[in-house]
PDB file of C-alpha atoms in Angstrom:
ATOM      1  CA  MET A 456      69.540  93.132  83.191  1.00 85.00           C
ATOM      2  CA  TYR A 457      67.341  96.169  83.869  1.00 94.00           C
ATOM      3  CA  LEU A 458      70.153  98.605  84.738  1.00 95.00           C
ATOM      4  CA  PRO A 459      70.604 100.452  81.381  1.00 94.00           C
ATOM      5  CA  PHE A 460      66.847 100.572  80.817  1.00 94.00           C
ATOM      6  CA  TYR A 461      66.333 102.510  84.050  1.00 94.00           C
ATOM      7  CA  GLY A 462      69.554 104.551  83.893  1.00 93.00           C
ATOM      8  CA  LEU A 463      71.320 102.733  86.714  1.00 95.00           C
ATOM      9  CA  ARG A 464      75.014 101.952  87.168  1.00 95.00           C
ATOM     10  CA  GLU A 465      74.415  99.133  89.626  1.00 96.00           C
ATOM     11  CA  LYS A 466      71.575  97.288  91.297  1.00 96.00           C
ATOM     12  CA  PRO A 467      69.941  99.640  93.816  1.00 96.00           C
ATOM     13  CA  PHE A 468      68.168  97.027  95.898  1.00 96.00           C
ATOM     14  CA  HIS A 469      70.719  94.456  96.970  1.00 90.00           C
ATOM     15  CA  VAL A 470      69.819  92.466 100.082  1.00 85.00           C
ATOM     16  CA  THR A 471      73.467  92.453 101.143  1.00 86.00           C
ATOM     17  CA  ALA A 472      74.673  95.047 103.646  1.00 86.00           C
ATOM     18  CA  ASP A 473      76.534  97.576 101.494  1.00 88.00           C
ATOM     19  CA  PRO A 474      77.436 100.674 103.561  1.00 88.00           C
ATOM     20  CA  ALA A 475      77.552 102.754 100.362  1.00 90.00           C
ATOM     21  CA  PHE A 476      73.741 102.476 100.294  1.00 93.00           C
ATOM     22  CA  PHE A 477      73.271 103.308 103.969  1.00 92.00           C
ATOM     23  CA  TYR A 478      70.123 105.380 104.449  1.00 94.00           C
ATOM     24  CA  PRO A 479      70.177 107.406 107.680  1.00 92.00           C
ATOM     25  CA  SER A 480      66.603 106.928 108.824  1.00 93.00           C
ATOM     26  CA  ALA A 481      65.500 108.475 112.107  1.00 93.00           C
ATOM     27  CA  ALA A 482      65.993 105.126 113.868  1.00 91.00           C
ATOM     28  CA  HIS A 483      69.421 104.618 112.313  1.00 92.00           C
ATOM     29  CA  ARG A 484      70.536 108.127 113.254  1.00 94.00           C
ATOM     30  CA  GLU A 485      69.429 107.551 116.838  1.00 94.00           C
ATOM     31  CA  ALA A 486      71.166 104.170 116.967  1.00 93.00           C
ATOM     32  CA  LEU A 487      74.379 105.688 115.588  1.00 93.00           C
ATOM     33  CA  SER A 488      74.238 108.425 118.212  1.00 94.00           C
ATOM     34  CA  HIS A 489      73.974 105.808 120.962  1.00 93.00           C
ATOM     35  CA  LEU A 490      76.863 103.822 119.500  1.00 93.00           C
ATOM     36  CA  ARG A 491      79.095 106.858 119.030  1.00 92.00           C
ATOM     37  CA  TYR A 492      78.486 107.874 122.629  1.00 93.00           C
ATOM     38  CA  GLY A 493      79.312 104.415 123.957  1.00 92.00           C
ATOM     39  CA  ILE A 494      82.485 104.201 121.894  1.00 91.00           C
ATOM     40  CA  GLN A 495      83.629 107.742 122.671  1.00 90.00           C
ATOM     41  CA  GLU A 496      83.103 107.233 126.395  1.00 90.00           C
ATOM     42  CA  ARG A 497      84.770 103.784 126.320  1.00 90.00           C
ATOM     43  CA  LEU A 498      81.776 102.136 127.981  1.00 90.00           C
ATOM     44  CA  GLY A 499      82.687  98.588 126.952  1.00 90.00           C
ATOM     45  CA  PHE A 500      79.583  96.677 125.856  1.00 95.00           C
ATOM     46  CA  LEU A 501      76.835  97.968 123.550  1.00 96.00           C
ATOM     47  CA  ALA A 502      73.859  96.019 122.157  1.00 96.00           C
ATOM     48  CA  ILE A 503      71.653  96.692 119.123  1.00 96.00           C
ATOM     49  CA  THR A 504      68.683  94.384 118.594  1.00 96.00           C
ATOM     50  CA  GLY A 505      65.944  94.200 115.994  1.00 95.00           C
ATOM     51  CA  GLU A 506      63.989  91.862 113.771  1.00 94.00           C
ATOM     52  CA  VAL A 507      65.564  90.327 110.668  1.00 91.00           C
ATOM     53  CA  GLY A 508      65.976  92.884 107.890  1.00 90.00           C
ATOM     54  CA  THR A 509      65.674  96.093 109.928  1.00 92.00           C
ATOM     55  CA  GLY A 510      69.182  97.220 108.938  1.00 91.00           C
ATOM     56  CA  LYS A 511      71.392  96.186 111.856  1.00 92.00           C
ATOM     57  CA  THR A 512      74.253  94.909 109.705  1.00 90.00           C
ATOM     58  CA  THR A 513      74.153  97.909 107.374  1.00 90.00           C
ATOM     59  CA  LEU A 514      74.223 100.148 110.449  1.00 91.00           C
ATOM     60  CA  ALA A 515      77.229  98.271 111.823  1.00 90.00           C
ATOM     61  CA  LYS A 516      79.148  98.515 108.565  1.00 90.00           C
ATOM     62  CA  ALA A 517      78.439 102.245 108.369  1.00 90.00           C
ATOM     63  CA  LEU A 518      79.736 102.571 111.930  1.00 91.00           C
ATOM     64  CA  LEU A 519      82.862 100.567 111.116  1.00 91.00           C
ATOM     65  CA  ARG A 520      83.550 102.662 108.027  1.00 89.00           C
ATOM     66  CA  GLU A 521      83.194 105.818 110.094  1.00 88.00           C
ATOM     67  CA  ALA A 522      85.267 104.528 113.019  1.00 88.00           C
ATOM     68  CA  GLY A 523      87.930 103.026 110.773  1.00 78.00           C
ATOM     69  CA  GLU A 524      89.475 106.440 110.208  1.00 75.00           C
ATOM     70  CA  THR A 525      90.516 106.755 113.847  1.00 83.00           C
ATOM     71  CA  ALA A 526      90.215 103.255 115.316  1.00 91.00           C
ATOM     72  CA  ARG A 527      91.132  99.631 114.755  1.00 94.00           C
ATOM     73  CA  THR A 528      88.031  97.638 113.910  1.00 95.00           C
ATOM     74  CA  ALA A 529      86.980  94.004 113.611  1.00 94.00           C
ATOM     75  CA  LEU A 530      83.731  92.414 112.427  1.00 93.00           C
ATOM     76  CA  ILE A 531      82.658  88.840 113.195  1.00 93.00           C
ATOM     77  CA  LEU A 532      79.775  87.843 110.908  1.00 87.00           C
ATOM     78  CA  HIS A 533      79.374  84.170 111.789  1.00 77.00           C
ATOM     79  CA  PRO A 534      79.587  83.863 115.566  1.00 74.00           C
ATOM     80  CA  THR A 535      78.745  80.150 115.915  1.00 81.00           C
ATOM     81  CA  LEU A 536      82.279  79.591 117.172  1.00 84.00           C
ATOM     82  CA  SER A 537      83.924  78.057 120.197  1.00 90.00           C
ATOM     83  CA  PRO A 538      85.593  80.503 122.605  1.00 91.00           C
ATOM     84  CA  ALA A 539      89.020  79.700 121.123  1.00 90.00           C
ATOM     85  CA  GLN A 540      87.758  80.090 117.549  1.00 91.00           C
ATOM     86  CA  LEU A 541      86.156  83.378 118.514  1.00 93.00           C
ATOM     87  CA  LEU A 542      89.415  84.732 119.944  1.00 93.00           C
ATOM     88  CA  ARG A 543      91.277  83.606 116.835  1.00 93.00           C
ATOM     89  CA  GLY A 544      88.719  85.321 114.624  1.00 93.00           C
ATOM     90  CA  VAL A 545      89.020  88.544 116.625  1.00 94.00           C
ATOM     91  CA  LEU A 546      92.807  88.580 116.296  1.00 94.00           C
ATOM     92  CA  GLU A 547      92.692  87.818 112.583  1.00 94.00           C
ATOM     93  CA  ASP A 548      90.100  90.481 111.840  1.00 94.00           C
ATOM     94  CA  PHE A 549      92.187  93.037 113.696  1.00 95.00           C
ATOM     95  CA  GLY A 550      94.962  92.039 111.292  1.00 93.00           C
ATOM     96  CA  GLU A 551      97.089  90.291 113.895  1.00 92.00           C
ATOM     97  CA  PRO A 552      98.710  86.827 113.624  1.00 88.00           C
ATOM     98  CA  ALA A 553      96.716  84.000 115.177  1.00 86.00           C
ATOM     99  CA  PRO A 554      98.603  80.681 114.899  1.00 82.00           C
ATOM    100  CA  ALA A 555      96.293  77.730 114.292  1.00 80.00           C
ATOM    101  CA  ALA A 556      97.851  75.757 117.130  1.00 83.00           C
ATOM    102  CA  ALA A 557      97.731  78.615 119.643  1.00 86.00           C
ATOM    103  CA  SER A 558      95.957  77.871 122.907  1.00 90.00           C
ATOM    104  CA  ARG A 559      93.075  79.981 124.197  1.00 90.00           C
ATOM    105  CA  GLY A 560      95.379  81.556 126.774  1.00 90.00           C
ATOM    106  CA  ARG A 561      97.935  82.465 124.131  1.00 92.00           C
ATOM    107  CA  LEU A 562      95.257  83.965 121.899  1.00 93.00           C
ATOM    108  CA  LEU A 563      93.913  86.029 124.788  1.00 92.00           C
ATOM    109  CA  SER A 564      97.431  87.223 125.587  1.00 93.00           C
ATOM    110  CA  GLY A 565      97.853  88.224 121.948  1.00 94.00           C
ATOM    111  CA  ILE A 566      94.672  90.290 122.062  1.00 95.00           C
ATOM    112  CA  GLU A 567      95.718  91.929 125.330  1.00 94.00           C
ATOM    113  CA  ARG A 568      99.107  92.841 123.893  1.00 94.00           C
ATOM    114  CA  PHE A 569      97.458  94.264 120.775  1.00 96.00           C
ATOM    115  CA  LEU A 570      94.983  96.349 122.802  1.00 96.00           C
ATOM    116  CA  LEU A 571      97.714  97.759 125.032  1.00 94.00           C
ATOM    117  CA  GLU A 572      99.761  98.722 121.974  1.00 94.00           C
ATOM    118  CA  GLN A 573      96.768 100.537 120.500  1.00 94.00           C
ATOM    119  CA  ALA A 574      96.100 102.291 123.812  1.00 92.00           C
ATOM    120  CA  GLU A 575      99.662 103.604 123.824  1.00 92.00           C
ATOM    121  CA  GLN A 576      98.964 105.074 120.385  1.00 92.00           C
ATOM    122  CA  LYS A 577      95.673 106.587 121.623  1.00 90.00           C
ATOM    123  CA  ARG A 578      93.662 104.452 119.192  1.00 91.00           C
ATOM    124  CA  ALA A 579      90.307 102.948 120.065  1.00 91.00           C
ATOM    125  CA  CYS A 580      89.511  99.319 119.255  1.00 95.00           C
ATOM    126  CA  LEU A 581      86.021  98.357 118.123  1.00 96.00           C
ATOM    127  CA  LEU A 582      84.724  94.791 117.813  1.00 96.00           C
ATOM    128  CA  VAL A 583      81.311  94.129 116.240  1.00 96.00           C
ATOM    129  CA  LEU A 584      79.616  90.728 116.373  1.00 96.00           C
ATOM    130  CA  ASP A 585      76.659  90.159 114.062  1.00 94.00           C
ATOM    131  CA  GLU A 586      73.908  87.608 114.760  1.00 93.00           C
ATOM    132  CA  ALA A 587      75.071  87.603 118.371  1.00 95.00           C
ATOM    133  CA  GLN A 588      71.966  85.708 119.477  1.00 95.00           C
ATOM    134  CA  ALA A 589      73.720  82.624 118.023  1.00 93.00           C
ATOM    135  CA  LEU A 590      76.732  82.918 120.342  1.00 94.00           C
ATOM    136  CA  SER A 591      77.036  80.146 122.898  1.00 94.00           C
ATOM    137  CA  PRO A 592      77.014  81.049 126.614  1.00 95.00           C
ATOM    138  CA  GLN A 593      80.695  80.083 126.695  1.00 94.00           C
ATOM    139  CA  ALA A 594      81.550  82.431 123.818  1.00 94.00           C
ATOM    140  CA  LEU A 595      79.582  85.272 125.404  1.00 95.00           C
ATOM    141  CA  GLU A 596      81.407  84.695 128.675  1.00 94.00           C
ATOM    142  CA  GLN A 597      84.700  84.830 126.770  1.00 93.00           C
ATOM    143  CA  LEU A 598      83.685  88.228 125.428  1.00 94.00           C
ATOM    144  CA  ARG A 599      82.915  89.397 128.954  1.00 94.00           C
ATOM    145  CA  LEU A 600      86.377  88.308 130.059  1.00 92.00           C
ATOM    146  CA  LEU A 601      87.854  90.057 127.031  1.00 93.00           C
ATOM    147  CA  SER A 602      86.225  93.286 128.175  1.00 92.00           C
ATOM    148  CA  ASN A 603      88.169  93.009 131.440  1.00 91.00           C
ATOM    149  CA  ILE A 604      91.234  94.255 129.588  1.00 91.00           C
ATOM    150  CA  GLU A 605      91.345  97.859 130.723  1.00 88.00           C
ATOM    151  CA  THR A 606      93.394 100.646 132.209  1.00 85.00           C
ATOM    152  CA  PRO A 607      92.395 102.344 135.479  1.00 85.00           C
ATOM    153  CA  ARG A 608      90.505 104.917 133.402  1.00 84.00           C
ATOM    154  CA  GLU A 609      88.901 103.125 130.444  1.00 86.00           C
ATOM    155  CA  LYS A 610      87.992  99.925 128.648  1.00 91.00           C
ATOM    156  CA  LEU A 611      90.494  99.069 125.920  1.00 94.00           C
ATOM    157  CA  ILE A 612      87.988  97.381 123.624  1.00 95.00           C
ATOM    158  CA  GLN A 613      84.445  98.417 122.759  1.00 96.00           C
ATOM    159  CA  ILE A 614      82.225  95.455 121.882  1.00 96.00           C
ATOM    160  CA  VAL A 615      78.985  95.860 119.914  1.00 97.00           C
ATOM    161  CA  LEU A 616      76.536  92.944 119.931  1.00 96.00           C
ATOM    162  CA  LEU A 617      74.057  92.920 117.044  1.00 96.00           C
ATOM    163  CA  GLY A 618      71.219  90.450 117.239  1.00 95.00           C
ATOM    164  CA  GLN A 619      67.605  89.535 116.857  1.00 96.00           C
ATOM    165  CA  PRO A 620      65.224  90.097 119.802  1.00 96.00           C
ATOM    166  CA  GLU A 621      66.220  86.655 121.058  1.00 96.00           C
ATOM    167  CA  LEU A 622      69.553  88.178 122.118  1.00 96.00           C
ATOM    168  CA  GLU A 623      67.905  90.552 124.587  1.00 96.00           C
ATOM    169  CA  LYS A 624      65.736  87.724 125.876  1.00 95.00           C
ATOM    170  CA  ARG A 625      68.773  85.527 126.482  1.00 96.00           C
ATOM    171  CA  LEU A 626      70.675  88.305 128.213  1.00 95.00           C
ATOM    172  CA  THR A 627      67.836  89.038 130.609  1.00 95.00           C
ATOM    173  CA  THR A 628      66.668  85.486 131.364  1.00 96.00           C
ATOM    174  CA  ASP A 629      69.731  83.211 131.227  1.00 96.00           C
ATOM    175  CA  PRO A 630      71.391  83.206 134.674  1.00 96.00           C
ATOM    176  CA  ARG A 631      74.708  82.284 133.027  1.00 95.00           C
ATOM    177  CA  LEU A 632      74.661  85.638 131.244  1.00 96.00           C
ATOM    178  CA  ARG A 633      73.732  87.798 134.232  1.00 95.00           C
ATOM    179  CA  ALA A 634      77.242  89.219 134.630  1.00 95.00           C
ATOM    180  CA  LEU A 635      77.444  90.070 130.936  1.00 96.00           C
ATOM    181  CA  ASN A 636      73.988  91.645 130.936  1.00 96.00           C
ATOM    182  CA  GLN A 637      75.060  93.948 133.756  1.00 95.00           C
ATOM    183  CA  ARG A 638      78.026  95.105 131.662  1.00 94.00           C
ATOM    184  CA  ILE A 639      75.962  96.348 128.721  1.00 96.00           C
ATOM    185  CA  ALA A 640      75.994 100.123 129.009  1.00 94.00           C
ATOM    186  CA  VAL A 641      74.101 101.055 125.826  1.00 94.00           C
ATOM    187  CA  ARG A 642      71.063  99.266 124.377  1.00 95.00           C
ATOM    188  CA  PHE A 643      68.953 100.176 121.368  1.00 94.00           C
ATOM    189  CA  ARG A 644      66.109  98.410 119.557  1.00 95.00           C
ATOM    190  CA  MET A 645      65.885  98.888 115.781  1.00 94.00           C
ATOM    191  CA  VAL A 646      62.408  99.362 114.321  1.00 94.00           C
ATOM    192  CA  PRO A 647      61.072  99.261 110.729  1.00 95.00           C
ATOM    193  CA  LEU A 648      60.846 102.416 108.642  1.00 96.00           C
ATOM    194  CA  PRO A 649      57.675 104.460 109.182  1.00 96.00           C
ATOM    195  CA  ALA A 650      55.524 104.879 106.074  1.00 96.00           C
ATOM    196  CA  GLU A 651      56.751 108.435 105.481  1.00 96.00           C
ATOM    197  CA  GLU A 652      60.366 107.272 105.191  1.00 97.00           C
ATOM    198  CA  VAL A 653      59.781 104.577 102.573  1.00 97.00           C
ATOM    199  CA  ALA A 654      59.804 107.001  99.615  1.00 96.00           C
ATOM    200  CA  PRO A 655      63.029 108.788 100.714  1.00 96.00           C
ATOM    201  CA  TYR A 656      64.629 105.374 101.316  1.00 97.00           C
ATOM    202  CA  ILE A 657      63.804 104.193  97.790  1.00 97.00           C
ATOM    203  CA  ARG A 658      64.912 107.484  96.204  1.00 95.00           C
ATOM    204  CA  HIS A 659      68.177 107.368  98.145  1.00 95.00           C
ATOM    205  CA  ARG A 660      69.060 103.897  96.909  1.00 96.00           C
ATOM    206  CA  LEU A 661      68.158 104.764  93.326  1.00 96.00           C
ATOM    207  CA  LYS A 662      70.322 107.888  93.482  1.00 95.00           C
ATOM    208  CA  VAL A 663      73.320 105.993  94.875  1.00 95.00           C
ATOM    209  CA  ALA A 664      72.868 103.447  92.075  1.00 95.00           C
ATOM    210  CA  GLY A 665      73.068 106.221  89.452  1.00 93.00           C
ATOM    211  CA  ARG A 666      69.459 107.168  88.753  1.00 92.00           C
ATOM    212  CA  GLU A 667      69.117 110.822  87.758  1.00 81.00           C
ATOM    213  CA  THR A 668      66.729 112.753  90.007  1.00 70.00           C
ATOM    214  CA  ALA A 669      65.271 114.936  87.227  1.00 60.00           C
ATOM    215  CA  GLY A 670      61.772 114.037  86.080  1.00 67.00           C
ATOM    216  CA  PRO A 671      59.083 111.997  87.825  1.00 77.00           C
ATOM    217  CA  ASP A 672      59.984 109.380  90.394  1.00 90.00           C
ATOM    218  CA  LEU A 673      60.608 105.920  88.994  1.00 95.00           C
ATOM    219  CA  PHE A 674      58.063 104.474  91.444  1.00 97.00           C
ATOM    220  CA  THR A 675      54.620 106.088  91.378  1.00 96.00           C
ATOM    221  CA  GLY A 676      53.165 107.513  94.572  1.00 96.00           C
ATOM    222  CA  GLU A 677      50.595 104.728  94.632  1.00 97.00           C
ATOM    223  CA  ALA A 678      53.356 102.129  94.270  1.00 98.00           C
ATOM    224  CA  ILE A 679      55.280 103.688  97.163  1.00 97.00           C
ATOM    225  CA  ALA A 680      52.201 103.537  99.390  1.00 97.00           C
ATOM    226  CA  TRP A 681      51.683  99.915  98.339  1.00 97.00           C
ATOM    227  CA  ILE A 682      55.311  99.077  99.228  1.00 97.00           C
ATOM    228  CA  ALA A 683      54.955 100.707 102.642  1.00 96.00           C
ATOM    229  CA  ARG A 684      51.896  98.568 103.397  1.00 95.00           C
ATOM    230  CA  HIS A 685      53.198  95.253 102.095  1.00 94.00           C
ATOM    231  CA  SER A 686      56.769  95.520 103.401  1.00 94.00           C
ATOM    232  CA  GLY A 687      55.902  96.619 106.915  1.00 94.00           C
ATOM    233  CA  GLY A 688      58.736  99.140 106.547  1.00 95.00           C
ATOM    234  CA  THR A 689      61.417  96.441 106.709  1.00 95.00           C
ATOM    235  CA  PRO A 690      64.337  97.535 104.481  1.00 95.00           C
ATOM    236  CA  ARG A 691      65.134  93.996 103.397  1.00 94.00           C
ATOM    237  CA  ARG A 692      61.545  93.375 102.303  1.00 94.00           C
ATOM    238  CA  ILE A 693      61.451  96.720 100.492  1.00 96.00           C
ATOM    239  CA  ASN A 694      64.616  95.769  98.615  1.00 96.00           C
ATOM    240  CA  LEU A 695      63.252  92.374  97.580  1.00 96.00           C
ATOM    241  CA  LEU A 696      59.982  93.842  96.307  1.00 96.00           C
ATOM    242  CA  CYS A 697      61.598  96.755  94.468  1.00 97.00           C
ATOM    243  CA  ASP A 698      64.194  94.562  92.783  1.00 97.00           C
ATOM    244  CA  GLN A 699      61.539  92.191  91.443  1.00 96.00           C
ATOM    245  CA  ALA A 700      59.350  95.119  90.366  1.00 97.00           C
ATOM    246  CA  LEU A 701      62.199  96.638  88.343  1.00 97.00           C
ATOM    247  CA  LEU A 702      62.733  93.302  86.630  1.00 96.00           C
ATOM    248  CA  ALA A 703      59.017  93.016  85.841  1.00 96.00           C
ATOM    249  CA  GLY A 704      58.966  96.619  84.608  1.00 96.00           C
ATOM    250  CA  PHE A 705      61.925  95.990  82.319  1.00 96.00           C
ATOM    251  CA  VAL A 706      60.274  92.914  80.810  1.00 96.00           C
ATOM    252  CA  ARG A 707      57.160  95.014  80.052  1.00 95.00           C
ATOM    253  CA  GLU A 708      59.191  98.079  78.997  1.00 96.00           C
ATOM    254  CA  ALA A 709      57.422 100.200  81.612  1.00 96.00           C
ATOM    255  CA  ASP A 710      58.848 103.681  82.170  1.00 94.00           C
ATOM    256  CA  ARG A 711      57.558 103.759  85.747  1.00 95.00           C
ATOM    257  CA  ILE A 712      56.780 101.180  88.387  1.00 97.00           C
ATOM    258  CA  ASP A 713      53.092 101.156  89.315  1.00 97.00           C
ATOM    259  CA  VAL A 714      50.867  99.073  91.586  1.00 97.00           C
ATOM    260  CA  PRO A 715      50.176  96.270  89.055  1.00 97.00           C
ATOM    261  CA  LEU A 716      53.932  95.759  88.672  1.00 96.00           C
ATOM    262  CA  MET A 717      54.340  95.730  92.445  1.00 96.00           C
ATOM    263  CA  GLU A 718      51.621  93.098  92.739  1.00 94.00           C
ATOM    264  CA  GLU A 719      53.437  91.036  90.136  1.00 94.00           C
ATOM    265  CA  ALA A 720      56.648  91.435  92.142  1.00 93.00           C
ATOM    266  CA  LEU A 721      54.878  90.246  95.272  1.00 92.00           C
ATOM    267  CA  GLY A 722      54.123  86.965  93.530  1.00 90.00           C
ATOM    268  CA  MET A 723      57.850  86.457  92.941  1.00 87.00           C
ATOM    269  CA  VAL A 724      58.857  87.078  96.565  1.00 85.00           C
ATOM    270  CA  ALA A 725      58.233  84.325  99.080  1.00 69.00           C
ATOM    271  CA  PRO A 726      56.094  85.345 102.092  1.00 68.00           C
ATOM    272  CA  GLU A 727      58.761  84.121 104.494  1.00 52.00           C
ATOM    273  CA  GLU A 728      62.300  84.619 103.260  1.00 48.00           C
ATOM    274  CA  ALA A 729      65.336  82.950 104.760  1.00 37.00           C
ATOM    275  CA  PRO A 730      67.312  85.336 107.018  1.00 38.00           C
ATOM    276  CA  VAL A 731      69.641  87.645 105.105  1.00 42.00           C
ATOM    277  CA  THR A 732      71.502  90.403 106.936  1.00 42.00           C
ATOM    278  CA  VAL A 733      70.699  93.907 105.692  1.00 46.00           C
TER     279      VAL A 733
END
């Protein structure tokens, strides 16, 4: 609705995890460095945790897009699966056949065969599981067993667990997960954007969405400071507030988004939103 009015090709503040809008904040750059190291060194298990909306899924999709040029990749977004369903999902997302009637053992054999074939071709295999705090102990144990597939020199599959802080708590306190916890070679905790990165984040998303950079910023400096305070630096919250502010600005034919429009937007955004991966 407001796109032509503000010179945009597409909505700049989606709450879905679109890697085209990935903003490399300091925290995201550091997290990517940790992940690249773990994947390059074939370390096996890696874990990224953070509160809802801090950009874990967007980070993962940026990593998958980057790794996809030289590796086979798979992404499991809804991990509330049984061990057999999880194995089937892994095979299918790697683009391999996974017969509905196949047993768990047959599915595991299919994954092992696939990984060995990729190893012969010198290709890495990367599996990312989002919302991993929702995985059952049995599914997490299945992942640990999956990581046993290796050559004498390296792990054949690199597994990235993305989750809320509950994931780290489970790994460190649940005795059933002790063996898995000991396997995690790289850990990183995502944090919200600091106040000084909120303006570059907003400008970046507007630019990707087609906004010309000439002229004054669409959001006033006071509005940016307001967003930093009221969002806590959480990208998802920033997106929700900015999207509603652009709608309010369009309705009032405002050339720029100021604090009164941001306050109006705040009234249209619930204090506690349902979890949406960003």
